[in-house]
Amino acid sequence: MKTEACLFAGVAVFFLLTDAVYMWFSREPAGSAALTVCFLMASVIAFFCAVNHRRRGGRPEDRGDGRIHERAGALDFFPPHSGYPPLTALGAALLVLGIVYGLWLFIMGAAVTVAGILGMVFQFLNADD
């Protein structure tokens, strides 16, 4: 993670310098705002990587003598089947169509989307590991 932190810190510095030069010569607010947001996003990622490296230390893939089995193991639980992702997609489609056709469809899409997301989150709440 240390390499990634340095990489994104370099990207953040690049956007900061570019933003400063752009503000000085252009005096146009939209480009300055976009470059500022890019700087902030790269800074957040660099900070996350640096904190992760400090908490967990080096990863096996960062070392030259690291072995594959050091990172092997169960990744996570993936549900075998669920009806909630299609429900969420349908809700998102209704939500976008509601922007075009009216508030009533937008509200219905929001309700279906929230129901799908809550279903995905709480579907395996009491499942045995």
XYZ file of C-alpha atoms in Angstrom:
129
model
C 0.000 0.000 0.000
C 2.943 2.310 0.437
C 3.599 2.354 -3.304
C -0.030 3.146 -4.042
C -0.028 5.908 -1.415
C 3.033 7.523 -3.007
C 1.549 7.149 -6.479
C -1.743 8.840 -5.563
C 0.076 11.503 -3.537
C 2.027 12.304 -6.692
C -1.206 12.498 -8.675
C -2.672 14.798 -6.012
C 0.375 17.082 -6.172
C 0.100 17.160 -9.965
C -3.547 18.217 -9.779
C -2.744 20.802 -7.103
C -0.007 22.382 -9.229
C -2.142 22.218 -12.355
C -5.018 23.802 -10.470
C -2.832 26.635 -9.201
C -1.503 27.387 -12.695
C -4.996 27.116 -14.182
C -6.426 29.501 -11.580
C -3.623 31.990 -12.180
C -3.923 32.135 -15.961
C -7.546 31.247 -16.661
C -9.651 32.738 -13.881
C -12.471 30.464 -14.970
C -14.360 28.809 -12.081
C -15.579 25.558 -13.664
C -12.143 24.222 -14.590
C -10.705 25.317 -11.267
C -13.488 23.512 -9.432
C -12.952 20.339 -11.488
C -9.200 20.350 -10.830
C -9.779 21.008 -7.128
C -12.145 18.028 -6.936
C -9.555 15.860 -8.739
C -6.928 16.954 -6.220
C -9.225 16.141 -3.300
C -10.184 12.731 -4.685
C -6.556 11.736 -5.260
C -5.699 12.999 -1.764
C -8.419 10.866 -0.186
C -7.157 7.742 -1.961
C -3.547 8.514 -0.995
C -4.598 9.045 2.622
C -6.562 5.782 2.650
C -3.625 3.818 1.250
C -1.169 5.416 3.684
C -3.386 4.711 6.694
C -3.968 1.141 5.522
C -0.227 0.595 5.135
C 0.417 2.016 8.583
C -2.248 -0.172 10.223
C -1.609 -3.450 8.435
C 1.991 -3.174 7.321
C 3.365 -4.495 4.066
C 1.501 -6.982 1.916
C 3.023 -10.236 0.677
C 2.786 -9.097 -2.949
C 4.900 -6.036 -2.102
C 7.828 -8.206 -1.075
C 10.090 -10.012 -3.498
C 9.957 -13.238 -1.464
C 6.174 -13.187 -0.920
C 4.288 -16.424 -1.575
C 0.818 -16.898 -3.037
C -0.456 -18.895 -0.063
C 0.151 -15.941 2.261
C -2.891 -14.160 0.779
C -4.973 -17.244 0.045
C -8.169 -17.998 1.893
C -11.869 -17.294 1.888
C -12.631 -13.889 0.432
C -16.254 -13.303 1.361
C -19.739 -14.712 1.220
C -21.427 -14.460 -2.172
C -25.137 -15.323 -2.335
C -26.024 -18.160 -4.712
C -29.216 -16.550 -5.993
C -31.228 -13.479 -5.185
C -34.103 -11.554 -6.702
C -33.044 -8.261 -5.193
C -30.426 -7.167 -7.776
C -32.979 -7.248 -10.638
C -35.456 -5.421 -8.389
C -32.847 -2.749 -7.689
C -32.075 -2.436 -11.418
C -35.771 -2.075 -12.191
C -36.076 0.594 -9.521
C -33.078 2.473 -10.906
C -34.590 2.340 -14.404
C -37.898 3.680 -13.083
C -36.019 6.372 -11.202
C -34.266 7.557 -14.361
C -37.473 7.393 -16.367
C -39.150 9.382 -13.612
C -36.745 12.242 -14.277
C -38.119 12.382 -17.827
C -41.802 11.570 -17.352
C -42.743 12.930 -13.971
C -42.465 13.025 -10.234
C -44.927 10.183 -9.711
C -42.714 7.720 -11.596
C -39.600 9.043 -9.856
C -41.179 8.410 -6.438
C -42.217 4.894 -7.462
C -38.699 4.215 -8.754
C -37.177 5.523 -5.529
C -39.421 3.235 -3.486
C -38.586 0.167 -5.597
C -34.861 0.998 -5.507
C -34.866 1.408 -1.722
C -36.779 -1.866 -1.352
C -34.237 -3.672 -3.539
C -31.243 -2.212 -1.697
C -32.693 -2.999 1.709
C -33.498 -6.513 0.519
C -29.898 -7.064 -0.594
C -28.519 -5.683 2.653
C -30.756 -7.648 5.005
C -31.347 -10.838 2.964
C -28.720 -12.932 4.743
C -28.786 -11.095 8.075
C -29.551 -14.213 10.110
C -27.815 -16.710 7.815
C -25.437 -19.177 9.405
C -21.781 -18.797 8.488
